[in-house]
Amino acid sequence: MELDEDYIVWFIMRTLPSLFDSIRSSYNAQKEQWIVEKMTTILAKEEDDMKKGRAKSEAMVMNQNNN
């Protein structure tokens, strides 16, 4: 059974822990749909920033939109 990529992204976003609420909010505010690869990159960067104690999700997502 093959799952639609939009469904996979939706499911992952729905099941993220609350630490990722800013990413979820940014995603929901956008008109474009992320592909799994893009979402994975953004979430990995956010997790790395959290580990370093400097979550910059809003700036990162805004920067991604400008590219």
PDB file of C-alpha atoms in Angstrom:
ATOM      1  CA  MET A   1       0.000   0.000   0.000  1.00  0.00           C
ATOM      2  CA  GLU A   2       1.451   3.330  -1.063  1.00  0.00           C
ATOM      3  CA  LEU A   3       0.664   6.446   0.957  1.00  0.00           C
ATOM      4  CA  ASP A   4       0.231   9.875  -0.576  1.00  0.00           C
ATOM      5  CA  GLU A   5       3.082  12.246   0.299  1.00  0.00           C
ATOM      6  CA  ASP A   6       0.634  14.974   1.403  1.00  0.00           C
ATOM      7  CA  TYR A   7      -0.896  12.508   3.855  1.00  0.00           C
ATOM      8  CA  ILE A   8       2.513  11.551   5.248  1.00  0.00           C
ATOM      9  CA  VAL A   9       3.426  15.211   5.811  1.00  0.00           C
ATOM     10  CA  TRP A  10       0.023  15.879   7.402  1.00  0.00           C
ATOM     11  CA  PHE A  11       0.359  12.850   9.687  1.00  0.00           C
ATOM     12  CA  ILE A  12       3.866  13.773  10.804  1.00  0.00           C
ATOM     13  CA  MET A  13       2.834  17.365  11.507  1.00  0.00           C
ATOM     14  CA  ARG A  14      -0.136  16.165  13.560  1.00  0.00           C
ATOM     15  CA  THR A  15       2.024  13.850  15.666  1.00  0.00           C
ATOM     16  CA  LEU A  16       4.960  16.163  16.385  1.00  0.00           C
ATOM     17  CA  PRO A  17       5.573  16.906  20.061  1.00  0.00           C
ATOM     18  CA  SER A  18       4.627  20.363  21.337  1.00  0.00           C
ATOM     19  CA  LEU A  19       8.267  21.454  21.083  1.00  0.00           C
ATOM     20  CA  PHE A  20       7.609  21.795  17.355  1.00  0.00           C
ATOM     21  CA  ASP A  21       4.469  23.959  17.686  1.00  0.00           C
ATOM     22  CA  SER A  22       6.176  26.921  16.013  1.00  0.00           C
ATOM     23  CA  ILE A  23       7.036  24.789  12.979  1.00  0.00           C
ATOM     24  CA  ARG A  24       3.479  23.459  12.857  1.00  0.00           C
ATOM     25  CA  SER A  25       2.065  26.998  13.036  1.00  0.00           C
ATOM     26  CA  SER A  26       4.392  28.227  10.303  1.00  0.00           C
ATOM     27  CA  TYR A  27       3.478  25.300   8.085  1.00  0.00           C
ATOM     28  CA  ASN A  28      -0.253  25.834   8.602  1.00  0.00           C
ATOM     29  CA  ALA A  29       0.083  29.538   7.740  1.00  0.00           C
ATOM     30  CA  GLN A  30       1.656  28.773   4.357  1.00  0.00           C
ATOM     31  CA  LYS A  31      -0.151  28.062   1.124  1.00  0.00           C
ATOM     32  CA  GLU A  32       2.481  25.714  -0.255  1.00  0.00           C
ATOM     33  CA  GLN A  33       2.593  22.052   0.696  1.00  0.00           C
ATOM     34  CA  TRP A  34       5.892  20.647   1.881  1.00  0.00           C
ATOM     35  CA  ILE A  35       7.301  17.449   0.489  1.00  0.00           C
ATOM     36  CA  VAL A  36       8.665  14.905   2.948  1.00  0.00           C
ATOM     37  CA  GLU A  37      12.268  15.743   2.064  1.00  0.00           C
ATOM     38  CA  LYS A  38      11.800  19.470   2.758  1.00  0.00           C
ATOM     39  CA  MET A  39       9.922  18.781   5.986  1.00  0.00           C
ATOM     40  CA  THR A  40      12.656  16.404   7.162  1.00  0.00           C
ATOM     41  CA  THR A  41      15.323  19.032   6.511  1.00  0.00           C
ATOM     42  CA  ILE A  42      13.402  21.736   8.388  1.00  0.00           C
ATOM     43  CA  LEU A  43      12.610  19.477  11.342  1.00  0.00           C
ATOM     44  CA  ALA A  44      16.201  18.230  11.584  1.00  0.00           C
ATOM     45  CA  LYS A  45      17.479  21.822  11.617  1.00  0.00           C
ATOM     46  CA  GLU A  46      14.925  22.774  14.273  1.00  0.00           C
ATOM     47  CA  GLU A  47      15.891  19.800  16.419  1.00  0.00           C
ATOM     48  CA  ASP A  48      19.574  20.685  16.095  1.00  0.00           C
ATOM     49  CA  ASP A  49      18.832  24.286  17.106  1.00  0.00           C
ATOM     50  CA  MET A  50      16.839  23.056  20.110  1.00  0.00           C
ATOM     51  CA  LYS A  51      19.755  20.903  21.199  1.00  0.00           C
ATOM     52  CA  LYS A  52      21.997  23.953  20.952  1.00  0.00           C
ATOM     53  CA  GLY A  53      19.465  25.971  22.923  1.00  0.00           C
ATOM     54  CA  ARG A  54      18.622  28.419  20.180  1.00  0.00           C
ATOM     55  CA  ALA A  55      15.452  27.462  18.374  1.00  0.00           C
ATOM     56  CA  LYS A  56      15.061  29.819  15.434  1.00  0.00           C
ATOM     57  CA  SER A  57      12.192  28.141  13.660  1.00  0.00           C
ATOM     58  CA  GLU A  58      10.342  31.263  12.578  1.00  0.00           C
ATOM     59  CA  ALA A  59      13.404  32.840  10.995  1.00  0.00           C
ATOM     60  CA  MET A  60      14.349  29.555   9.347  1.00  0.00           C
ATOM     61  CA  VAL A  61      10.902  29.010   7.849  1.00  0.00           C
ATOM     62  CA  MET A  62      10.737  32.604   6.631  1.00  0.00           C
ATOM     63  CA  ASN A  63      14.151  32.144   5.012  1.00  0.00           C
ATOM     64  CA  GLN A  64      12.974  28.922   3.341  1.00  0.00           C
ATOM     65  CA  ASN A  65      10.004  30.809   1.856  1.00  0.00           C
ATOM     66  CA  ASN A  66      12.267  33.431   0.310  1.00  0.00           C
ATOM     67  CA  ASN A  67      14.261  30.810  -1.625  1.00  0.00           C
TER      68      ASN A  67
END
